[in-house]
């Protein structure tokens, strides 16, 4: 291997090979590895853990005086005076302008729209079940349960509604959301919500997404 000719030949060959590599890399002859793309962050709306509605109990906890005004029935109503409901010609209860925030639509046929199916006609500050039990506003879940027995049972078992906190009760508290955290008592149909977006693909590479059978234009 001491033959200078052979060494020169080897070095020249290496030089040529490296020069060819430099040219081919700079011309991207084999293509480029696609850069990881900047992922758009998911809308904050989908990261909020709280329910869409705040119950009376939540308002009391937050001391939200403005929202609580609506619950001070006797700021406007006269105590001891019997309230008569007004009905239109189709026998639907008429909600007065002062309660315009209330849209009655309990059940798709409006079968449970009468205020005194749930509120106590003699004491507006309490709720009342059909069998005559008085309940505080913060006990409204029991009111719902008095008519929606099977759903209330599912709720108690945890298959309807939402339970958060600890599985292991010895480690800490758990908390169930009240019906009115998710259902407006006056129009309880759960409002439609936009679904959260699917997970992002890491690369824009069609090979990675072909699997999902979609185009790759976004
Ligand atoms: C800002 C004032 C105000 C507050 C607060 C208020 N009301 Fe009223 N409410 C009115 C007025 C005004 C009317 C219509 C006149 C009337 O019937 O006395 C009315 C009417 C009603 C009616 C009769 C509806 C119908 O068909 O005629 C009911 C039931 C009622 N209110 C319940 C309540 C209850 C329960 C509360 C508390 C949780 C409450 N209101 C708080 C002002 C108020
Ligand atoms: C299905 C039962 C039910 C019926 C029917 C009902 N309510 Fe209520 N209402 C409730 C419950 C439960 C709450 C407390 C909800 C909470 O914790 O957010 C409430 C809250 C209220 C409040 C205070 C908060 C607010 O939304 O302004 C007013 C005023 C009120 N109801 C008036 C009425 C009137 C007037 C009618 C009839 C037109 C009526 N309700 C019919 C169950 C009912
Ligand atoms: C006095 C009995 C009664 C009480 C109290 C009551 N409901 Fe209802 N609820 C009904 C009836 C009746 C329907 C209509 C069923 C139908 O049309 O098939 C209904 C329907 C519903 C629906 C279906 C709505 C839809 O449009 O699909 C929901 C959700 C609901 N109630 C939730 C509640 C909640 C939450 C409470 C407590 C704040 C409550 N209900 C209290 C009698 C009641
Ligand atoms: C964490 C939210 C949440 C809580 C808490 C909750 N619900 Fe619901 N409820 C829903 C959703 C979501 C639906 C389905 C709406 C749909 O399919 O359009 C629903 C549907 C319903 C229906 C319609 C019929 C059915 O079973 O599909 C009734 C009645 C009902 N809930 C009653 C109740 C009662 C009573 C309580 C309290 C004991 C309660 N819900 C607590 C979210 C909740």
Coordinates of C-alpha atoms and ligand atoms in Angstrom, one line a residue:
X1 CA 0.0 0.0 0.0
X2 CA 3.0 2.3 -0.2
X3 CA 2.6 2.9 -3.9
X4 CA 2.1 6.7 -4.2
X5 CA 0.2 6.1 -7.4
X6 CA -2.4 4.0 -5.7
X7 CA -2.7 6.5 -2.8
X8 CA -3.2 9.3 -5.3
X9 CA -5.8 7.3 -7.2
X10 CA -7.7 6.6 -4.0
X11 CA -7.6 10.2 -2.8
X12 CA -8.8 11.4 -6.2
X13 CA -11.6 8.9 -6.3
X14 CA -12.7 10.0 -2.8
X15 CA -12.5 13.7 -3.9
X16 CA -14.7 13.0 -6.9
X17 CA -17.2 11.1 -4.8
X18 CA -17.5 13.9 -2.2
X19 CA -17.8 16.5 -4.9
X20 CA -20.6 14.5 -6.5
X21 CA -22.3 14.3 -3.1
X22 CA -22.0 18.0 -2.5
X23 CA -23.6 18.7 -5.9
X24 CA -26.4 16.2 -5.5
X25 CA -27.2 17.5 -2.0
X26 CA -27.3 21.1 -3.1
X27 CA -29.6 20.1 -6.0
X28 CA -31.9 18.1 -3.7
X29 CA -31.6 15.1 -6.0
X30 CA -33.2 12.8 -3.5
X31 CA -35.8 15.2 -2.2
X32 CA -35.9 16.7 1.2
X33 CA -37.3 15.5 4.5
X34 CA -40.4 17.5 5.0
X35 CA -40.2 19.9 8.0
X36 CA -42.5 19.3 10.9
X37 CA -45.3 21.8 10.4
X38 CA -46.5 24.4 12.9
X39 CA -49.6 22.9 14.4
X40 CA -52.5 25.3 14.8
X41 CA -53.6 25.2 18.4
X42 CA -57.1 24.0 19.2
X43 CA -59.6 26.7 20.0
X44 CA -59.7 27.6 23.7
X45 CA -63.4 26.9 23.7
X46 CA -62.7 23.1 23.6
X47 CA -60.4 23.2 26.6
X48 CA -62.9 24.7 29.1
X49 CA -63.8 22.1 31.7
X50 CA -66.8 24.0 33.2
X51 CA -70.4 23.3 32.2
X52 CA -72.1 25.8 29.8
X53 CA -74.7 26.9 32.4
X54 CA -74.3 28.1 36.0
X55 CA -76.8 27.0 38.5
X56 CA -78.2 29.0 41.4
X57 CA -75.8 27.3 43.7
X58 CA -72.9 28.3 41.5
X59 CA -74.1 31.9 41.4
X60 CA -74.3 32.0 45.2
X61 CA -70.8 30.5 45.5
X62 CA -69.4 33.1 43.0
X63 CA -71.5 35.9 44.8
X64 CA -72.7 37.0 41.4
X65 CA -75.1 39.8 42.6
X66 CA -76.2 40.8 39.1
X67 CA -77.3 37.3 38.1
X68 CA -78.8 36.6 41.5
X69 CA -81.2 39.5 41.2
X70 CA -83.5 37.4 39.1
X71 CA -83.9 35.1 42.1
X72 CA -85.0 37.9 44.4
X73 CA -88.6 37.3 43.4
X74 CA -90.0 39.6 46.1
X75 CA -88.1 42.6 44.9
X76 CA -90.9 42.8 42.3
X77 CA -93.7 40.5 43.4
X78 CA -95.9 41.2 46.3
X79 CA -95.5 38.7 49.1
X80 CA -98.8 36.9 50.0
X81 CA -100.5 38.0 46.8
X82 CA -101.6 35.0 44.7
X83 CA -100.1 35.1 41.3
X84 CA -102.4 34.1 38.4
X85 CA -100.9 32.6 35.3
X86 CA -102.0 34.1 31.9
X87 CA -102.6 31.8 29.0
X88 CA -103.0 32.5 25.3
X89 CA -105.9 31.1 23.1
X90 CA -103.9 27.8 22.6
X91 CA -103.6 27.4 26.3
X92 CA -99.9 28.2 26.4
X93 CA -98.6 30.1 29.4
X94 CA -97.7 33.7 28.5
X95 CA -94.3 34.8 29.8
X96 CA -94.4 38.5 30.7
X97 CA -91.8 41.0 29.4
X98 CA -90.2 41.3 32.8
X99 CA -89.2 37.6 32.4
X100 CA -88.2 37.9 28.8
X101 CA -84.9 35.9 29.5
X102 CA -87.2 32.9 30.1
X103 CA -88.2 31.0 27.0
X104 CA -90.6 28.2 27.9
X105 CA -90.1 25.0 25.9
X106 CA -90.1 22.1 28.3
X107 CA -90.4 19.0 26.2
X108 CA -91.0 19.1 22.4
X109 CA -94.7 19.5 23.0
X110 CA -94.4 22.1 25.7
X111 CA -96.1 19.7 28.1
X112 CA -94.4 21.0 31.1
X113 CA -94.5 24.8 30.7
X114 CA -96.7 25.8 33.6
X115 CA -94.6 27.8 36.1
X116 CA -96.3 26.2 39.1
X117 CA -95.4 22.7 38.0
X118 CA -92.1 23.6 39.5
X119 CA -92.3 26.9 41.4
X120 CA -94.4 27.2 44.6
X121 CA -97.3 29.5 43.8
X122 CA -97.5 30.7 47.4
X123 CA -93.8 31.1 48.1
X124 CA -91.9 32.0 45.0
X125 CA -88.6 31.6 46.8
X126 CA -89.0 27.8 46.7
X127 CA -89.5 25.1 44.2
X128 CA -92.2 22.5 44.6
X129 CA -92.6 18.9 43.4
X130 CA -96.0 17.6 42.1
X131 CA -96.4 15.6 45.3
X132 CA -96.1 18.8 47.4
X133 CA -92.5 18.8 48.6
X134 CA -90.8 22.2 48.9
X135 CA -87.2 22.4 47.7
X136 CA -84.7 25.2 47.8
X137 CA -83.3 26.5 44.5
X138 CA -80.0 24.7 45.2
X139 CA -82.0 21.4 45.4
X140 CA -83.4 21.6 41.9
X141 CA -81.9 18.2 40.9
X142 CA -84.4 16.5 43.2
X143 CA -87.2 18.5 41.5
X144 CA -86.1 17.2 38.1
X145 CA -85.8 13.7 39.6
X146 CA -89.4 13.8 40.8
X147 CA -90.6 13.6 37.2
X148 CA -87.6 12.1 35.4
X149 CA -87.1 9.1 37.6
X150 CA -85.1 6.8 35.2
X151 CA -82.8 9.7 34.2
X152 CA -82.3 10.7 37.8
X153 CA -81.4 7.1 38.7
X154 CA -78.9 7.0 35.8
X155 CA -77.5 10.3 37.1
X156 CA -77.1 8.9 40.6
X157 CA -75.2 5.9 39.1
X158 CA -73.0 8.1 37.0
X159 CA -74.2 7.1 33.6
X160 CA -76.0 10.4 32.9
X161 CA -74.4 13.8 33.6
X162 CA -70.9 14.2 34.8
X163 CA -68.9 13.2 37.8
X164 CA -65.5 14.7 38.5
X165 CA -63.0 14.3 41.3
X166 CA -61.5 11.1 42.7
X167 CA -62.4 7.5 41.8
X168 CA -60.8 6.5 45.1
X169 CA -63.1 8.2 47.6
X170 CA -60.5 7.8 50.4
X171 CA -58.2 10.2 48.4
X172 CA -60.6 13.1 48.1
X173 CA -64.0 14.5 47.1
X174 CA -66.0 13.8 44.0
X175 CA -68.6 16.2 42.5
X176 CA -71.7 15.6 40.4
X177 CA -73.0 18.4 38.2
X178 CA -76.6 19.4 38.8
X179 CA -79.2 18.9 36.0
X180 CA -79.5 22.7 35.6
X181 CA -75.7 22.9 34.9
X182 CA -76.5 21.3 31.6
X183 CA -80.2 21.8 31.1
X184 CA -82.0 25.1 31.2
X185 CA -85.0 24.2 33.4
X186 CA -87.3 26.3 31.2
X187 CA -86.1 24.9 27.9
X188 CA -84.2 21.8 28.8
X189 CA -83.2 20.5 25.4
X190 CA -79.4 20.3 25.4
X191 CA -78.2 23.0 22.9
X192 CA -76.2 21.8 19.9
X193 CA -72.5 22.3 20.1
X194 CA -69.7 22.3 17.5
X195 CA -67.7 19.0 17.8
X196 CA -64.1 19.4 18.8
X197 CA -61.7 19.1 15.8
X198 CA -59.9 15.8 15.1
X199 CA -56.2 15.5 16.1
X200 CA -53.7 17.2 13.8
X201 CA -51.5 15.2 11.4
X202 CA -47.8 15.8 12.3
X203 CA -46.7 16.1 8.6
X204 CA -48.4 17.3 5.5
X205 CA -47.1 14.2 3.7
X206 CA -49.8 12.4 1.7
X207 CA -48.4 9.0 2.6
X208 CA -49.1 9.6 6.3
X209 CA -52.7 10.7 5.6
X210 CA -53.6 8.4 2.7
X211 CA -54.6 5.9 5.4
X212 CA -57.5 8.1 6.3
X213 CA -58.6 8.3 2.6
X214 CA -58.6 12.0 2.5
X215 CA -57.0 14.6 0.2
X216 CA -54.1 16.5 1.6
X217 CA -54.8 20.1 0.6
X218 CA -55.1 21.7 4.1
Ligands
LIG1 C1 -87.5 42.3 38.0 C2 -88.8 42.0 38.6 C3 -89.2 40.6 38.8 C4 -88.5 39.6 39.4 C5 -87.1 39.7 40.1 C6 -89.3 38.4 39.4 N1 -90.4 38.7 38.7 FE1 -91.9 37.3 38.2 N2 -92.9 38.7 37.2 C7 -92.6 40.1 37.2 C8 -93.7 40.8 36.5 C9 -93.7 42.3 36.4 C10 -94.6 39.9 36.2 C11 -96.0 40.1 35.4 C12 -97.0 40.8 36.3 C13 -97.5 39.8 37.3 O1 -98.1 38.8 36.9 O2 -97.4 40.1 38.5 C14 -94.2 38.6 36.6 C15 -94.9 37.4 36.5 C16 -94.5 36.2 37.0 C17 -95.2 35.0 36.9 C18 -96.6 34.8 36.2 C19 -96.4 34.4 34.8 C20 -97.6 34.5 34.0 O3 -97.9 33.6 33.2 O4 -98.4 35.5 34.1 C21 -94.6 34.0 37.7 C22 -95.0 32.6 37.9 C23 -93.4 34.7 38.2 N3 -93.4 36.0 37.8 C24 -92.5 34.0 39.0 C25 -91.3 34.6 39.5 C26 -90.4 33.9 40.3 C27 -90.5 32.5 40.8 C28 -89.4 34.8 40.6 C29 -88.1 34.5 41.4 C30 -87.4 33.3 41.2 C31 -89.7 36.0 39.9 N4 -90.9 35.9 39.3 C32 -88.9 37.2 40.0 C33 -91.4 40.7 37.7 C34 -90.4 40.0 38.4
LIG2 C1 -89.5 22.4 35.0 C2 -89.6 23.2 36.1 C3 -89.8 24.7 35.9 C4 -90.8 25.3 35.2 C5 -91.9 24.7 34.5 C6 -90.5 26.8 35.4 N1 -89.4 26.9 36.2 FE1 -88.6 28.7 36.7 N2 -87.0 27.7 37.5 C7 -86.9 26.4 37.7 C8 -85.6 26.1 38.3 C9 -85.2 24.7 38.7 C10 -85.0 27.3 38.5 C11 -83.6 27.5 39.2 C12 -82.6 27.1 38.1 C13 -81.1 27.3 38.4 O1 -80.6 26.9 39.5 O2 -80.5 27.9 37.6 C14 -85.8 28.3 38.0 C15 -85.5 29.7 38.0 C16 -86.5 30.7 37.7 C17 -86.2 32.1 37.8 C18 -84.9 32.8 38.3 C19 -83.8 32.6 37.3 C20 -84.2 33.1 35.9 O3 -84.0 32.3 34.9 O4 -84.7 34.2 35.7 C21 -87.4 32.7 37.5 C22 -87.7 34.2 37.5 C23 -88.3 31.7 37.1 N3 -87.7 30.5 37.2 C24 -89.6 32.0 36.6 C25 -90.4 31.0 36.0 C26 -91.7 31.4 35.3 C27 -92.3 32.7 35.2 C28 -92.1 30.2 34.8 C29 -93.4 30.0 33.9 C30 -93.5 30.8 32.7 C31 -91.2 29.1 35.2 N4 -90.2 29.7 35.9 C32 -91.3 27.8 34.9 C33 -87.8 25.4 37.3 C34 -88.9 25.7 36.5
LIG3 C1 -93.6 18.2 36.6 C2 -92.8 17.2 35.9 C3 -91.5 17.7 35.4 C4 -90.5 18.3 36.1 C5 -90.5 18.7 37.5 C6 -89.3 18.3 35.2 N1 -89.7 17.8 33.9 FE1 -88.5 17.7 32.3 N2 -90.0 17.0 31.2 C7 -91.3 16.7 31.7 C8 -92.2 16.4 30.6 C9 -93.7 16.1 30.7 C10 -91.4 16.4 29.4 C11 -91.8 16.1 28.0 C12 -91.8 14.7 27.6 C13 -92.2 14.5 26.2 O1 -92.6 15.5 25.6 O2 -92.1 13.4 25.8 C14 -90.0 16.7 29.8 C15 -88.9 16.8 29.0 C16 -87.6 17.1 29.4 C17 -86.5 17.0 28.6 C18 -86.4 16.7 27.1 C19 -86.5 18.0 26.3 C20 -86.5 17.8 24.8 O3 -87.0 18.8 24.2 O4 -86.1 16.8 24.3 C21 -85.4 17.3 29.4 C22 -83.9 17.4 29.0 C23 -85.9 17.6 30.7 N3 -87.3 17.4 30.7 C24 -85.1 18.0 31.8 C25 -85.6 18.4 33.0 C26 -84.8 19.0 34.0 C27 -83.4 19.3 34.0 C28 -85.7 19.3 35.1 C29 -85.4 20.0 36.4 C30 -85.0 21.4 36.3 C31 -87.0 18.8 34.7 N4 -86.9 18.3 33.4 C32 -88.1 18.9 35.5 C33 -91.7 16.8 33.0 C34 -91.0 17.4 34.0
LIG4 C1 -73.0 17.1 32.3 C2 -74.3 17.5 31.6 C3 -75.6 16.9 32.0 C4 -76.1 16.7 33.3 C5 -75.5 17.1 34.6 C6 -77.4 16.2 33.1 N1 -77.7 16.0 31.7 FE1 -79.4 15.4 30.9 N2 -78.6 15.4 29.1 C7 -77.3 15.8 28.8 C8 -77.1 15.6 27.4 C9 -75.8 16.0 26.6 C10 -78.2 15.0 26.8 C11 -78.4 14.5 25.4 C12 -78.9 15.6 24.6 C13 -79.1 15.2 23.1 O1 -78.9 14.0 22.8 O2 -79.5 16.0 22.3 C14 -79.2 14.9 27.9 C15 -80.5 14.3 27.8 C16 -81.4 14.4 28.8 C17 -82.8 14.0 28.6 C18 -83.5 13.7 27.3 C19 -83.9 12.2 27.2 C20 -82.7 11.3 27.3 O3 -82.5 10.6 28.3 O4 -81.9 11.2 26.3 C21 -83.4 14.2 29.8 C22 -84.9 13.9 30.1 C23 -82.4 14.6 30.7 N3 -81.2 14.7 30.1 C24 -82.6 14.9 32.1 C25 -81.6 15.1 33.0 C26 -81.8 15.2 34.4 C27 -83.2 14.9 35.1 C28 -80.6 15.4 35.0 C29 -80.3 15.5 36.5 C30 -80.7 14.4 37.3 C31 -79.7 15.6 33.9 N4 -80.3 15.4 32.7 C32 -78.3 15.9 34.1 C33 -76.4 16.4 29.7 C34 -76.6 16.4 31.0

